[in-house]
Tab-separated table of C-alpha atoms in Angstrom:
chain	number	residue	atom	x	y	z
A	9	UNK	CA	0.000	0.000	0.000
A	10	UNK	CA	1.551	3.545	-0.706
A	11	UNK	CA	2.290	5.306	2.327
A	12	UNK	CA	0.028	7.927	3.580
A	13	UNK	CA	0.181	11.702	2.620
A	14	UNK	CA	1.718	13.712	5.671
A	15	UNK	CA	-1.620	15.792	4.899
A	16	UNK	CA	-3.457	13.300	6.504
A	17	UNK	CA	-1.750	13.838	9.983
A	18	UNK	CA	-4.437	15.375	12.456
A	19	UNK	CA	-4.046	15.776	15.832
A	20	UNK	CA	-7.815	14.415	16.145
A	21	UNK	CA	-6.885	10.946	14.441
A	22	UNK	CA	-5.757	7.987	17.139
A	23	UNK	CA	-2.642	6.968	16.929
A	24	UNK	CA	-2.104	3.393	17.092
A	25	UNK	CA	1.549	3.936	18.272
A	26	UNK	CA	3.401	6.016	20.994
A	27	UNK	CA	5.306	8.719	19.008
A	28	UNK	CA	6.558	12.632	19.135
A	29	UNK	CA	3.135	14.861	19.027
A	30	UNK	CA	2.903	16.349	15.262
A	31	UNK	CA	2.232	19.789	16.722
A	32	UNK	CA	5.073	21.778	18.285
A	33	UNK	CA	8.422	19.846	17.033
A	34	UNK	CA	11.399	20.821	15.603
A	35	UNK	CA	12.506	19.190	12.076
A	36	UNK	CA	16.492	19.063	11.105
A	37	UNK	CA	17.071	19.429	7.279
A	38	UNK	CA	20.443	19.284	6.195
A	39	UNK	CA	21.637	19.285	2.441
A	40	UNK	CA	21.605	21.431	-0.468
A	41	UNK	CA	19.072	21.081	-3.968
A	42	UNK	CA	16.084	20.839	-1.282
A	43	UNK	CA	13.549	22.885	-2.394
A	44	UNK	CA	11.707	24.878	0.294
A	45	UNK	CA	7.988	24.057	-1.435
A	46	UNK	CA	8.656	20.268	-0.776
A	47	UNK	CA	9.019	21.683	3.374
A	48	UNK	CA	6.090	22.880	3.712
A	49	UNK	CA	3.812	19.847	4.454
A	50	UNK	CA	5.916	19.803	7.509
A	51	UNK	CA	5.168	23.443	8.558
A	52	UNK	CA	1.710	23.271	7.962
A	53	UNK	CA	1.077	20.538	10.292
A	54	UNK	CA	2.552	22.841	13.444
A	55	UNK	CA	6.123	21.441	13.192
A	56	UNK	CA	9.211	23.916	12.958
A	57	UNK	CA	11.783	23.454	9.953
A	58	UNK	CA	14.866	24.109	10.667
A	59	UNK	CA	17.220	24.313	7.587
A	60	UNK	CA	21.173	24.104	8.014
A	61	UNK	CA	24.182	23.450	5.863
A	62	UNK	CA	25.954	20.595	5.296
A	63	UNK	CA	28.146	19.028	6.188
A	64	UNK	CA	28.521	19.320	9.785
A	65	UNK	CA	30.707	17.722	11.830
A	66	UNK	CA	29.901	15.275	14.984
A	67	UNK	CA	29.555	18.203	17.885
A	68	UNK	CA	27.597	20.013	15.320
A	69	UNK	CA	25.128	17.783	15.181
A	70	UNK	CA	24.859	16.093	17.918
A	71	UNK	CA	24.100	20.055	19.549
A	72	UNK	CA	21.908	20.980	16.255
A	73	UNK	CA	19.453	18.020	17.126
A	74	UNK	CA	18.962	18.456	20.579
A	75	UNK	CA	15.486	18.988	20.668
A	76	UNK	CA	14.512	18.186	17.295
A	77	UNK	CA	11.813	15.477	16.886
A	78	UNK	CA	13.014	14.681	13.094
A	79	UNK	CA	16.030	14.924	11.089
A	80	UNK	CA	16.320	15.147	7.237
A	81	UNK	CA	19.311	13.965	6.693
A	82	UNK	CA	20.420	15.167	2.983
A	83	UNK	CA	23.655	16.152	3.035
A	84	UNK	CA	27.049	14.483	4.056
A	85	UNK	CA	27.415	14.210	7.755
A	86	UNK	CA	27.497	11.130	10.229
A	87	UNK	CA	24.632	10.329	11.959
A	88	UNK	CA	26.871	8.559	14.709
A	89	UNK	CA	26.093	6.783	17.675
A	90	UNK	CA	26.667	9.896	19.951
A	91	UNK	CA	24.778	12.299	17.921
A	92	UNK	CA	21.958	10.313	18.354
A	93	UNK	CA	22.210	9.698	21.995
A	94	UNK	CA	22.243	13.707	22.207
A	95	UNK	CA	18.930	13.481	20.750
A	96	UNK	CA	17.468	10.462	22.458
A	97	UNK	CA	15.052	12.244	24.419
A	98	UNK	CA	12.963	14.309	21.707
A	99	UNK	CA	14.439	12.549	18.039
A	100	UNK	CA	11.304	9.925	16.646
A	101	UNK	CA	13.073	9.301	12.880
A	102	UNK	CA	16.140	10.271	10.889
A	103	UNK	CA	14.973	10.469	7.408
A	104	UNK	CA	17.653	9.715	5.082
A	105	UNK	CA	17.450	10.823	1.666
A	106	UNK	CA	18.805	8.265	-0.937
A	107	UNK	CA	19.488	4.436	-0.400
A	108	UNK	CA	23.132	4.291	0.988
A	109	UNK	CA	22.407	5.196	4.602
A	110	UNK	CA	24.349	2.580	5.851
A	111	UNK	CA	27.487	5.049	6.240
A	112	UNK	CA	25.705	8.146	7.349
A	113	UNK	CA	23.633	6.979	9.830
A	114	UNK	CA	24.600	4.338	12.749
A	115	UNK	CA	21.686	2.142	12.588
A	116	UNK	CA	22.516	0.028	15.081
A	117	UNK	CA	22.604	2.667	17.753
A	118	UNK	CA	19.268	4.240	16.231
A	119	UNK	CA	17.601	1.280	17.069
A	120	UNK	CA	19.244	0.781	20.585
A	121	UNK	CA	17.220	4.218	21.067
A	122	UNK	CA	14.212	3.820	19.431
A	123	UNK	CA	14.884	5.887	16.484
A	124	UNK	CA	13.023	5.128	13.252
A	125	UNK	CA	15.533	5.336	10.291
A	126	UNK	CA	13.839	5.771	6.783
A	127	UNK	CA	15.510	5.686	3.663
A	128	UNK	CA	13.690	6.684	0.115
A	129	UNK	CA	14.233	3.139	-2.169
A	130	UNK	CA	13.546	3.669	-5.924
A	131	UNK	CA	13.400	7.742	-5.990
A	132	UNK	CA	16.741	8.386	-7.478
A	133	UNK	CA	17.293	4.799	-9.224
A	134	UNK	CA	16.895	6.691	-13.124
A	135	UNK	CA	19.069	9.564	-11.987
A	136	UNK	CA	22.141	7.399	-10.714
A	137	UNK	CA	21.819	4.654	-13.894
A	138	UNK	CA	21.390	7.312	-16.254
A	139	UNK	CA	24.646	9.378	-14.774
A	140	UNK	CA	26.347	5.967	-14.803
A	141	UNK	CA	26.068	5.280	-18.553
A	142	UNK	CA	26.747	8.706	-19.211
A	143	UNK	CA	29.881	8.089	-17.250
A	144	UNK	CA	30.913	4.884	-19.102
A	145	UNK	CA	30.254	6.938	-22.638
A	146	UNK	CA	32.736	9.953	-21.262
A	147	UNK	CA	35.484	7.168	-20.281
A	148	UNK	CA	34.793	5.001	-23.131
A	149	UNK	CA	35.145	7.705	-25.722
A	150	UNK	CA	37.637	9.434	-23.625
A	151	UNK	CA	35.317	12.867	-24.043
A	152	UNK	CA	37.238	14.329	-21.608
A	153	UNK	CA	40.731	14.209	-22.545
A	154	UNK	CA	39.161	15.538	-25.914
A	155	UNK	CA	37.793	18.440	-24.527
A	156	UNK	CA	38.345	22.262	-25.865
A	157	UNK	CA	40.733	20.477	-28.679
A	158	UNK	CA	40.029	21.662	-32.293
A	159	UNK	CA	41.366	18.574	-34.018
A	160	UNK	CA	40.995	15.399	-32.200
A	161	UNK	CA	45.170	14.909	-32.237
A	162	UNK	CA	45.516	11.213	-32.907
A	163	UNK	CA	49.035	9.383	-33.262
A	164	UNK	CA	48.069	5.991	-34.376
A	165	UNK	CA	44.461	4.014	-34.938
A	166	UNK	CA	45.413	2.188	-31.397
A	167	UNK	CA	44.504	5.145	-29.811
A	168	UNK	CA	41.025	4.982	-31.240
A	169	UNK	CA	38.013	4.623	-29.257
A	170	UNK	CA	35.799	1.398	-29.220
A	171	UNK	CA	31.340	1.312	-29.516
A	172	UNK	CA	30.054	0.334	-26.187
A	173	UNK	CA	28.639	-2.334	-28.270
A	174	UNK	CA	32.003	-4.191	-28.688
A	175	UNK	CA	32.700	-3.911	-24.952
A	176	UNK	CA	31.843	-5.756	-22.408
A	177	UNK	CA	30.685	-4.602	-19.033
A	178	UNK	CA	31.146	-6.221	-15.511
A	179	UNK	CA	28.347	-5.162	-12.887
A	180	UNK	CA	29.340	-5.739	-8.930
A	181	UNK	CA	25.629	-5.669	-7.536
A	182	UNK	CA	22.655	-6.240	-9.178
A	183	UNK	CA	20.312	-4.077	-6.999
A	184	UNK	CA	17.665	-1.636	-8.665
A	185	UNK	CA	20.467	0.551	-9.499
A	186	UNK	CA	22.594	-2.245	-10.880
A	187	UNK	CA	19.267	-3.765	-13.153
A	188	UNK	CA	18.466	-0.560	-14.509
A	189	UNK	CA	22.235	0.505	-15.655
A	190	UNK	CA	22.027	-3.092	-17.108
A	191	UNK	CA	18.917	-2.547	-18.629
A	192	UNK	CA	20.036	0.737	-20.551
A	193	UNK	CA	23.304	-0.823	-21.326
A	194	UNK	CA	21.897	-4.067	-22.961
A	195	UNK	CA	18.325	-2.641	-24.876
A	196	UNK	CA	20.162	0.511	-25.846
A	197	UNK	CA	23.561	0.158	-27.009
A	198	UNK	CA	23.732	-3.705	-27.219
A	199	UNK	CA	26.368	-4.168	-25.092
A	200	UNK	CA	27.410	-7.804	-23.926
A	201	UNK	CA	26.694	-7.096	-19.957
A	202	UNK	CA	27.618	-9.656	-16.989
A	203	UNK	CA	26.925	-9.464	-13.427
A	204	UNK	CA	28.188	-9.982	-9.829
A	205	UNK	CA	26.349	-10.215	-7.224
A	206	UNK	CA	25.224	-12.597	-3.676
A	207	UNK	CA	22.048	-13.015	-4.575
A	208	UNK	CA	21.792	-14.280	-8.308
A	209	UNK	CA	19.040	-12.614	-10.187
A	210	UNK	CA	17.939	-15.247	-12.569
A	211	UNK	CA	14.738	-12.941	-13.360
A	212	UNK	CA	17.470	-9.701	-14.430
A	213	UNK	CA	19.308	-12.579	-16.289
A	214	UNK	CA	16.182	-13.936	-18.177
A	215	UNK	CA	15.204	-10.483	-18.931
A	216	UNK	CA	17.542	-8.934	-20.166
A	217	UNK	CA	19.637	-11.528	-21.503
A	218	UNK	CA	22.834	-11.222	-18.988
A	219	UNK	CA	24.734	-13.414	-17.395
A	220	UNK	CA	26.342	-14.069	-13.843
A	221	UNK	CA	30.104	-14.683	-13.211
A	222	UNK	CA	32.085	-15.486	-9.702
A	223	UNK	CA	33.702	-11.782	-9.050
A	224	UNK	CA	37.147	-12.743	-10.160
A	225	UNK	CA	36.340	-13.943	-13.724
A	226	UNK	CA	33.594	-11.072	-13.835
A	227	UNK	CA	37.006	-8.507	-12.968
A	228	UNK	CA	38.916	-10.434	-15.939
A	229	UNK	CA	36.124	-10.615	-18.576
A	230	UNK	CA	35.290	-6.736	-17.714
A	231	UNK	CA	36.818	-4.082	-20.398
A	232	UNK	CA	34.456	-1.538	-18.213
A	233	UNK	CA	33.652	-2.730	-14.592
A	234	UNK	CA	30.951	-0.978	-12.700
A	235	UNK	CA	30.940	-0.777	-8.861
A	236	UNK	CA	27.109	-0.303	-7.749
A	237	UNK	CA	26.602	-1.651	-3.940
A	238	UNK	CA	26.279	-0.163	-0.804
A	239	UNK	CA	29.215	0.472	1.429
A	240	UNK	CA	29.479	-2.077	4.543
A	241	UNK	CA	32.185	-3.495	6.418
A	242	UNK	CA	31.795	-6.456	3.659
A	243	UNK	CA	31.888	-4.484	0.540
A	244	UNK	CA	34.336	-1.861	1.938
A	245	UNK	CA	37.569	-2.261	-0.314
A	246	UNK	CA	35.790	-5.446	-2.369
A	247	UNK	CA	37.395	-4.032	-5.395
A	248	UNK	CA	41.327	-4.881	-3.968
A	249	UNK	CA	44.262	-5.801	-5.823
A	250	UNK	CA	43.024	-9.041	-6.037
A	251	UNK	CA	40.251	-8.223	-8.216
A	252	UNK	CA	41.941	-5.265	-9.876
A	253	UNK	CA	44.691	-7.183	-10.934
A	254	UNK	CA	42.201	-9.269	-13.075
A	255	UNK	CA	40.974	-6.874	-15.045
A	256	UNK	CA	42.252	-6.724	-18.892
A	257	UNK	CA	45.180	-4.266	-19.259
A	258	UNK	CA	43.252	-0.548	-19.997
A	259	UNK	CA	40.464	-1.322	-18.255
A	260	UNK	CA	37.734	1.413	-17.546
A	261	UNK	CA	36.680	0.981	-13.281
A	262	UNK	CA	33.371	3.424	-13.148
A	263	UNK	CA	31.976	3.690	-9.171
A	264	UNK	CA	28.920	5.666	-9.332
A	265	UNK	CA	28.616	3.920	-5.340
A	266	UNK	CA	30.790	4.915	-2.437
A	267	UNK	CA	34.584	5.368	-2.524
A	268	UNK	CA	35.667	3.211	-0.207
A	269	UNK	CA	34.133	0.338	-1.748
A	270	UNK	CA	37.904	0.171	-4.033
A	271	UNK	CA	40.839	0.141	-2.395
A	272	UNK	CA	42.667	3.165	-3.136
A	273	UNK	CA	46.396	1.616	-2.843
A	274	UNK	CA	45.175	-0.968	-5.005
A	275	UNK	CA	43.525	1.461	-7.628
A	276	UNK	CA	46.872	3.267	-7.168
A	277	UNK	CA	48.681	0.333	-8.348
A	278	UNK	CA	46.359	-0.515	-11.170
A	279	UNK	CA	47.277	2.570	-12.782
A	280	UNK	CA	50.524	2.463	-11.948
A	281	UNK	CA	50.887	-0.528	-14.131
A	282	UNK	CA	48.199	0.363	-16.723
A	283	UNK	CA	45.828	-2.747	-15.469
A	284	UNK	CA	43.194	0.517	-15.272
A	285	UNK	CA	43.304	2.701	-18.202
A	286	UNK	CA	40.521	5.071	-16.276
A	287	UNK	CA	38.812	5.190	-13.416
A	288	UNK	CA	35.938	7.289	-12.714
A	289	UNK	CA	33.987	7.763	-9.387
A	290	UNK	CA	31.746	10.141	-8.133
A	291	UNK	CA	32.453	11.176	-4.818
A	292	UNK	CA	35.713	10.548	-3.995
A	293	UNK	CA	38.118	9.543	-0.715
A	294	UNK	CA	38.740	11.584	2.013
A	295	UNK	CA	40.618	14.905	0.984
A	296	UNK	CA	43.098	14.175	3.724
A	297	UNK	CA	43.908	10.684	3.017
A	298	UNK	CA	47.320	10.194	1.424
A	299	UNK	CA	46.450	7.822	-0.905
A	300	UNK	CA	43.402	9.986	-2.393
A	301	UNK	CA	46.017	13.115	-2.381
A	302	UNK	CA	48.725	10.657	-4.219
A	303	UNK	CA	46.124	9.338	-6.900
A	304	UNK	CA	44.965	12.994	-7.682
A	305	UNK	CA	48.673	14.397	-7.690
A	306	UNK	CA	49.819	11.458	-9.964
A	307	UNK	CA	46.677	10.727	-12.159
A	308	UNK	CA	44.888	13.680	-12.731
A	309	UNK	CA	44.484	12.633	-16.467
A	310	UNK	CA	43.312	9.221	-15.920
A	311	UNK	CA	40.384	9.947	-12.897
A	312	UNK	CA	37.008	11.537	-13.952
A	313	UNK	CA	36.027	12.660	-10.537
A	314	UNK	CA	32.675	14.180	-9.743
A	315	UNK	CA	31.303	15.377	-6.095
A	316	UNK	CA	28.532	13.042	-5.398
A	317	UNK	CA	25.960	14.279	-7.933
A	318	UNK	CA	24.627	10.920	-9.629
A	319	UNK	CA	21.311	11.230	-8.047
A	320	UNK	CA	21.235	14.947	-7.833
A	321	UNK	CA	18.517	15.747	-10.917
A	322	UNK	CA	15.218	17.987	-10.225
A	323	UNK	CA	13.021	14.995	-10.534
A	324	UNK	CA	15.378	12.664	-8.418
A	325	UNK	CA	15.827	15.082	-5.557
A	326	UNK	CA	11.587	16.001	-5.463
A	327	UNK	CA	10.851	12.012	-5.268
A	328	UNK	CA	13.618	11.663	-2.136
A	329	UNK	CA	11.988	14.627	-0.393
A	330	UNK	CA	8.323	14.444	-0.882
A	331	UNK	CA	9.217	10.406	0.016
A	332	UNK	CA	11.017	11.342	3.459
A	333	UNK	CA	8.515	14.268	3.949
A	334	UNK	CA	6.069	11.786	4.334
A	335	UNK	CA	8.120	8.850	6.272
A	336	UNK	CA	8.660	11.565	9.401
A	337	UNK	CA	4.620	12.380	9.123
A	338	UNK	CA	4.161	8.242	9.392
A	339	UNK	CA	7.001	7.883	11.704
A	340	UNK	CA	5.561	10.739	14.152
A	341	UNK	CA	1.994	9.843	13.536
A	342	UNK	CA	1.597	6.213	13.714
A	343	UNK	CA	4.690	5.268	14.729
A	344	UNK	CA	6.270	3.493	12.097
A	345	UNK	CA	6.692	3.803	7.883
A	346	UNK	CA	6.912	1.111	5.238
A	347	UNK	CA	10.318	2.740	4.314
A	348	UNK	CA	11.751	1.546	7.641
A	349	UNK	CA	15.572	0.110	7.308
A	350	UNK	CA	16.268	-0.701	11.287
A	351	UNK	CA	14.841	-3.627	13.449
A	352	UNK	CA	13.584	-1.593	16.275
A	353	UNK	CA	10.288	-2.692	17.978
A	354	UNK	CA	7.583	-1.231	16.204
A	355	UNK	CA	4.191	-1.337	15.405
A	356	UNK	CA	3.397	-2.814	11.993
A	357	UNK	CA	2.783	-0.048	9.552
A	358	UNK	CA	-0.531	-0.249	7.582
C-alpha cells in the first residue's frame, strides 16, 4: 500500500503507536538542492523546519538536534552513535534521503534508542543509472581528454576509441540501481553485460539476456567494470588488488557507489601498471587521506572525478523529499513507515 500523505496527519486521528506529538516539534534538514515548497507539508502541520548546511561535523550535530523530533538527513554528515544519543530524548526518525544510509547513519545505535531510520528506495534509481552510462560513454570515448581540442590529435588508430557495443561490461551488484544501468546498457547500445552479485538474479538474467560470473572472472572478462553496492564493512575495499589485478590491461573501473568500496592503494597500483586505463567515481576519498592526495597528484588525467551528484537531478531530488517528507509524518503519527531500514520494535505499519 503507498504510504500515507503527511496531509493526513491530524491531531484528532488515534494513533495506534506512541510517538513525538505532530504539533510543536522541531525538524532538522540538512543538504543542499532541497527545495523549500517540498518543506512545507511539515510546517503546515505545526512542526518547525529548521534548515542548516551541510556538512557538519559530529559536535555540530549532535548540539543541532537536541530537541529536534526529526532529522532530514540530505547532506554528508554522520549520523553517529553519539549524535543520536544527544537526541534520544525528543528525536522519533532520521529520514535519510537516498538508499546508501548505511554510512551516514549508525543504525545500530538508532535502534538501541528507538529511532526510526527511513531511507527513500527507488526515488533516485533513473538519476544514478542514467549518470552511470553517461559516465561509461565519457570514459569510453575518452570525451574528456578531448575536450576544448580543435582537431581530435591522434598518433596511431590504437589510440582509437571502441562502440560500447564491442565492450563488455562487468556489474558488482545487481540491486535496482545495478538492473536498470544493465537494462540501458543491454536494450540501448547492445552491449554484452555480466553481473556480480550474492544473490543471483535469474529474473534480471532472463530479462535482459545477462549473465552471472564469480567476481574474479567477472574482474577479468570486464573491459568496463561498474561498482554499484552499498558500502558495509563487507563491501568496503571489495574491489582490492586481487580483483583489480584481473581486469584486462586498460580497463575502464566506473563507481557511481561509495569510494571506499575500491581500495585506493590498489587502484593506485592498477594505474601504476596500466591494469586501469581510467577510473571514474563520483564522490571521492577523504581529501586528507594520502592515498586519495597521491592518486589525484599522480593521475589527474586518468580519474574523472565528480562530487557526489549521480542522483542529484530535479526529478530525483523532489521524489527523495516528498518520500522522506512523508516517512517523518508516518514515523511521528503512527509510529512506524513502510520505508523503515532498522529492526527496532515497532508497530506494523498499515
Amino acid at each position: 500500500m503507498a504510504p500515507r500523505d503527511i496531509t493526513d496527519c491530524r491531531p484528532a486521528q488515534p494513533r495506534p503507536a506512541a510517538g513525538a506529538e505532530c504539533e510543536g516539534g522541531t525538524v532538522l534538514v540538512t543538504g543542499t538542492g532541497i527545495d523549500a515548497a517540498l518543506l512545507e507539508p511539515l510546517a503546515r502541520q505545526g512542526l518547525t523546519v529548521r534548515r542548516l548546511a551541510s556538512p557538519l561535523t559530529e559536535d555540530q550535530l549532535a548540539r543541532e538536534l537536541v530537541g529536534a523530533v526529526a532529522y532530514l538527513h540530505g547532506g554528508e554528515e554522520r549520523a553517529t552513535a553519539r549524535a543520536l544519543r544527544e537526541a534520544r530524548e525528543t528525536l522519533r526518525v532520521v529520514a535519510f534521503l537516498g538508499v546508501g544510509y548505511e554510512n551516514f547513519v549508525d543504525v545500530v545505535a538508532a535502534d538501541r534508542l528507538g529511532i526510526a531510520v527511513t531511507n527513500t528506495p527507488g526515488a533516485a534509481t533513473d538519476a544514478v543509472a542514467t549518470f552511470t552510462v553517461a559516465q561509461i560513454v565519457n570514459a569510453n570515448l575518452g570525451i574528456p581528454r578531448h575536450l576544448g581540442d580543435r582537431v581530435p590529435g591522434w598518433h596511431g588508430s590504437e589510440e582509437l576509441p571502441h562502440e560500447l557495443a564491442a565492450r563488455s561490461v562487468g556489474i558488482i551488484g545487481m540491486g535496482a540501481n545495478g538492473r536498470r544501468i544493465a537494462e540501458i546498457l543491454r536494450r540501448g547500445f547492445g552491449v554484452r553485460v555480466s553481473y556480480f552479485s550474492r544473490t543471483r538474479r535469474p529474473d534480471a538474467e532472463r530479462d535482459l539476456g545477462i549473465s552471472y560470473l564469480p567476481l574474479l572472472d567477472l574482474a577479468a572478462a570486464s573491459d568496463i567494470l561498474v561498482v554499484m553496492v552499498p558500502e558495509t564493512g563487507e563491501t568496503r575495499a571489495m574491489v582490492d588488488s586481487t580483483v583489480i589485478g584481473r581486469m584486462p590491461e586498460g580497463a575502464l573501473l566506473v563507481n557511481t557507489a561509495r569510494p571506499a568500496i575500491v581500495s585506493p592503494g590498489a587502484l593506485y597500483a592498477g594505474l601504476e601498471k596500466g591494469r586501469v586505463g581510467m577510473a571514474v567515481f563520483d564522490g571521492f576519498y577523504d581529501p586528507e587521506c594520502e592515498e586519495a592526495i597521491e592518486l589525484r597528484r599522480d593521475f589527474p588525467d586518468r580519474l574523472l572525478i565528480t562530487g557526489h551528484i549521480a542522483s542529484h537531478t530535479a526529478e530525483a531530488m523532489h521524489r527523495m523529499v516528498r518520500q522522506a517528507v512523508n516517512s517523518i509524518g508516518n514515523v511521528l503519527t503512527y509510529g512506524s513507515d513502510e520505508h523503515e531500514v532498522g529492526s527496532r520494535p515497532r508497530p506494523r505499519f498499515r
